[in-house]
PDB file of C-alpha atoms in Angstrom:
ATOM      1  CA  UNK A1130     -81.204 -45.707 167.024  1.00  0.00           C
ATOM      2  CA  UNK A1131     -82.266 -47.654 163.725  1.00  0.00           C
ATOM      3  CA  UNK A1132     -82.660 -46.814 159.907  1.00  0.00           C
ATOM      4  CA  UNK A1133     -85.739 -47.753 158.164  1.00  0.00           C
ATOM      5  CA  UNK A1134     -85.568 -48.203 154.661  1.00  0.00           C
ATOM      6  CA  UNK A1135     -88.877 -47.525 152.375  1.00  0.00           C
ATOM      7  CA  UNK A1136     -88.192 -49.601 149.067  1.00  0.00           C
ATOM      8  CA  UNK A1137     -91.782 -48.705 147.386  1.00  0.00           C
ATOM      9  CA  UNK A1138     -90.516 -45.040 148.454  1.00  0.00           C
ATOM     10  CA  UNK A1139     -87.239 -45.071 147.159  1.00  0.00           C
ATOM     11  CA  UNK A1140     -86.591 -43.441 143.615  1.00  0.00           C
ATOM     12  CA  UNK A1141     -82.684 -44.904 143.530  1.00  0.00           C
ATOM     13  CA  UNK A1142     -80.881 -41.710 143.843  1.00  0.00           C
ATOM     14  CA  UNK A1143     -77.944 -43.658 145.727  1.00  0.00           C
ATOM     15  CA  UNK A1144     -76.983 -40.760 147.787  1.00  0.00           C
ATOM     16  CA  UNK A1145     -77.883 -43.522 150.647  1.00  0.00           C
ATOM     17  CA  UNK A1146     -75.104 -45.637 149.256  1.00  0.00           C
ATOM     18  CA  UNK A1147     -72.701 -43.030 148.298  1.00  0.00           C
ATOM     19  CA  UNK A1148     -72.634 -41.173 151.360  1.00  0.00           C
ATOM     20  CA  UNK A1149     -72.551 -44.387 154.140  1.00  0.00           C
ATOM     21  CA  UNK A1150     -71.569 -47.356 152.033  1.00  0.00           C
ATOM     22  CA  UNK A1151     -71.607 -49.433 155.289  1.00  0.00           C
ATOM     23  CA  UNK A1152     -75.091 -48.954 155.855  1.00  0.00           C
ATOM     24  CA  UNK A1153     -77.021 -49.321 152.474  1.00  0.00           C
ATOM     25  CA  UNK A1154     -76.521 -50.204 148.700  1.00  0.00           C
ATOM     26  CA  UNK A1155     -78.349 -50.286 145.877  1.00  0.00           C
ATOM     27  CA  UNK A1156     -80.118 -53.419 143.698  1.00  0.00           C
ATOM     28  CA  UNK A1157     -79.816 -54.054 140.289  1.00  0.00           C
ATOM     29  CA  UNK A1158     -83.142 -51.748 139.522  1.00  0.00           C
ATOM     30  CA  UNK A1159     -81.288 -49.000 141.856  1.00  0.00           C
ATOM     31  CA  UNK A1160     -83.426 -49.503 144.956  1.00  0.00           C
ATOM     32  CA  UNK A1161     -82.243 -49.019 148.281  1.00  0.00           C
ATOM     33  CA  UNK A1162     -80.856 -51.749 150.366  1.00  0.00           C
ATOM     34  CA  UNK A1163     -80.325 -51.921 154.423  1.00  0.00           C
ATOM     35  CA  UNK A1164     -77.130 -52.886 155.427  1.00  0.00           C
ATOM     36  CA  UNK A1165     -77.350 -52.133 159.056  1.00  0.00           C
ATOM     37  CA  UNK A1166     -79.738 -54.114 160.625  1.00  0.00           C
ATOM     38  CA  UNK A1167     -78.777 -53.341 164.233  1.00  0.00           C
ATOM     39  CA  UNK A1168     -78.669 -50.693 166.447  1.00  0.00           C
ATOM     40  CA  UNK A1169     -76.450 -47.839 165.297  1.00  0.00           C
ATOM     41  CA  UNK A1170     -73.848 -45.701 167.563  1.00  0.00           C
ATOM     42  CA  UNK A1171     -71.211 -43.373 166.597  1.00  0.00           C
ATOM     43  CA  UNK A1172     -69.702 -43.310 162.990  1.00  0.00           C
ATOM     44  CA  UNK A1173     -72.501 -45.781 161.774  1.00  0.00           C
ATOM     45  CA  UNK A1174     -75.175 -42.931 163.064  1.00  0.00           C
ATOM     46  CA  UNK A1175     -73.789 -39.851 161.816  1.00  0.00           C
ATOM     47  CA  UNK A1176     -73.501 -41.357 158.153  1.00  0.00           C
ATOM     48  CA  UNK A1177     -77.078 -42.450 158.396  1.00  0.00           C
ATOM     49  CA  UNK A1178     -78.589 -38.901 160.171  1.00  0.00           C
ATOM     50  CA  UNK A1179     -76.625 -38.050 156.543  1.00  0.00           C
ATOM     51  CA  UNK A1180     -77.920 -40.267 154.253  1.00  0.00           C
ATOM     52  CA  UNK A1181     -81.341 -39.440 155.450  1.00  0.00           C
ATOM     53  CA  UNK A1182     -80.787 -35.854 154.962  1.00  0.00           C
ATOM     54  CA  UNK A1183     -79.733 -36.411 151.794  1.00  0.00           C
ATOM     55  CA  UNK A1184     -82.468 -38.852 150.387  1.00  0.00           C
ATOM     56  CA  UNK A1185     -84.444 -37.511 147.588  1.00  0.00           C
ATOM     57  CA  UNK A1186     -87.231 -39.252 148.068  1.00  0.00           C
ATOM     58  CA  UNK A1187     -87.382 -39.385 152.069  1.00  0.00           C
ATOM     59  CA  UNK A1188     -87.451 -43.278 151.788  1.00  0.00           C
ATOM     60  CA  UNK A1189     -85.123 -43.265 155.115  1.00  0.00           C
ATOM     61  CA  UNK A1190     -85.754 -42.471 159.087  1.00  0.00           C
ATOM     62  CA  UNK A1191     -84.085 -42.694 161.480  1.00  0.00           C
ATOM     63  CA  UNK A1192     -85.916 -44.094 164.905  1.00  0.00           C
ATOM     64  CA  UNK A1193     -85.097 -44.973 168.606  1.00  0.00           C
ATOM     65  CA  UNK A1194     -84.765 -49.127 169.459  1.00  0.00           C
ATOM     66  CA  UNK A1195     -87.744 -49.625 170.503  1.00  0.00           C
ATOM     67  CA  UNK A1196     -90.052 -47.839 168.660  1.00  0.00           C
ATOM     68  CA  UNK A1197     -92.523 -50.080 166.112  1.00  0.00           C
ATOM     69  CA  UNK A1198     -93.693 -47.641 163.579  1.00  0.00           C
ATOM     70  CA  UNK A1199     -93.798 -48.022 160.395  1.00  0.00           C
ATOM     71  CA  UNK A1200     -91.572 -45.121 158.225  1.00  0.00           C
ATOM     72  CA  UNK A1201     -94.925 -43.661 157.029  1.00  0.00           C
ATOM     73  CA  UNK A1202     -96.605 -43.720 160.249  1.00  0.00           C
ATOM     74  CA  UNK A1203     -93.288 -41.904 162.090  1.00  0.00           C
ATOM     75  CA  UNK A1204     -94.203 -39.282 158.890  1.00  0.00           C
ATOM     76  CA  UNK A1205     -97.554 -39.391 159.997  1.00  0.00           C
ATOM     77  CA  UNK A1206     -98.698 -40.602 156.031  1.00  0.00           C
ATOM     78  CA  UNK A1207    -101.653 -42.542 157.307  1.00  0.00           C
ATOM     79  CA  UNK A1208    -102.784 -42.376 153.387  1.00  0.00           C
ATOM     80  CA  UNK A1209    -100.510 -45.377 153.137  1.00  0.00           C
ATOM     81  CA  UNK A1210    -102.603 -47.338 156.014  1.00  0.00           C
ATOM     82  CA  UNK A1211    -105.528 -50.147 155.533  1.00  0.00           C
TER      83      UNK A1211
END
């Protein structure tokens, strides 16, 4: 599994960063950062099945290896789309 990070989505709560500091932080206007840019197993996937949970602003997903969608097509947000 991967983490996709939305920054236009993101609203800079920082529960991302508080709850798996290891896999995001913040910028200096309080959007989220991606940390993890590989694969993630174990530890590293519980805290980010957490952070997602706890994102305000639903700016994170999780999503298997292989799979190419964008984070607002896996929502199914086609508003977003050309």
């Amino acid at each position: 599994m991967r983490v996709n990070a939305d920054r236009d989505r993101c609203v800079g709560g920082g529960m991302c960063a508080l709850s798996a500091p290891s896999l995001f932080d913040q910028d200096e206007d309080g959007r989220v950062l991606l940390l993890a840019t590989g694969p993630l197993t174990g530890a590293e996937l519980e805290a980010a099945r957490e952070a997602v949970a706890l994102c305000p602003s639903g700016a994170l997903l999780l999503r298997d290896s292989g799979d190419d969608k964008t984070a607002d097509e896996q929502r199914g947000d086609t508003s977003a789309s050309p």
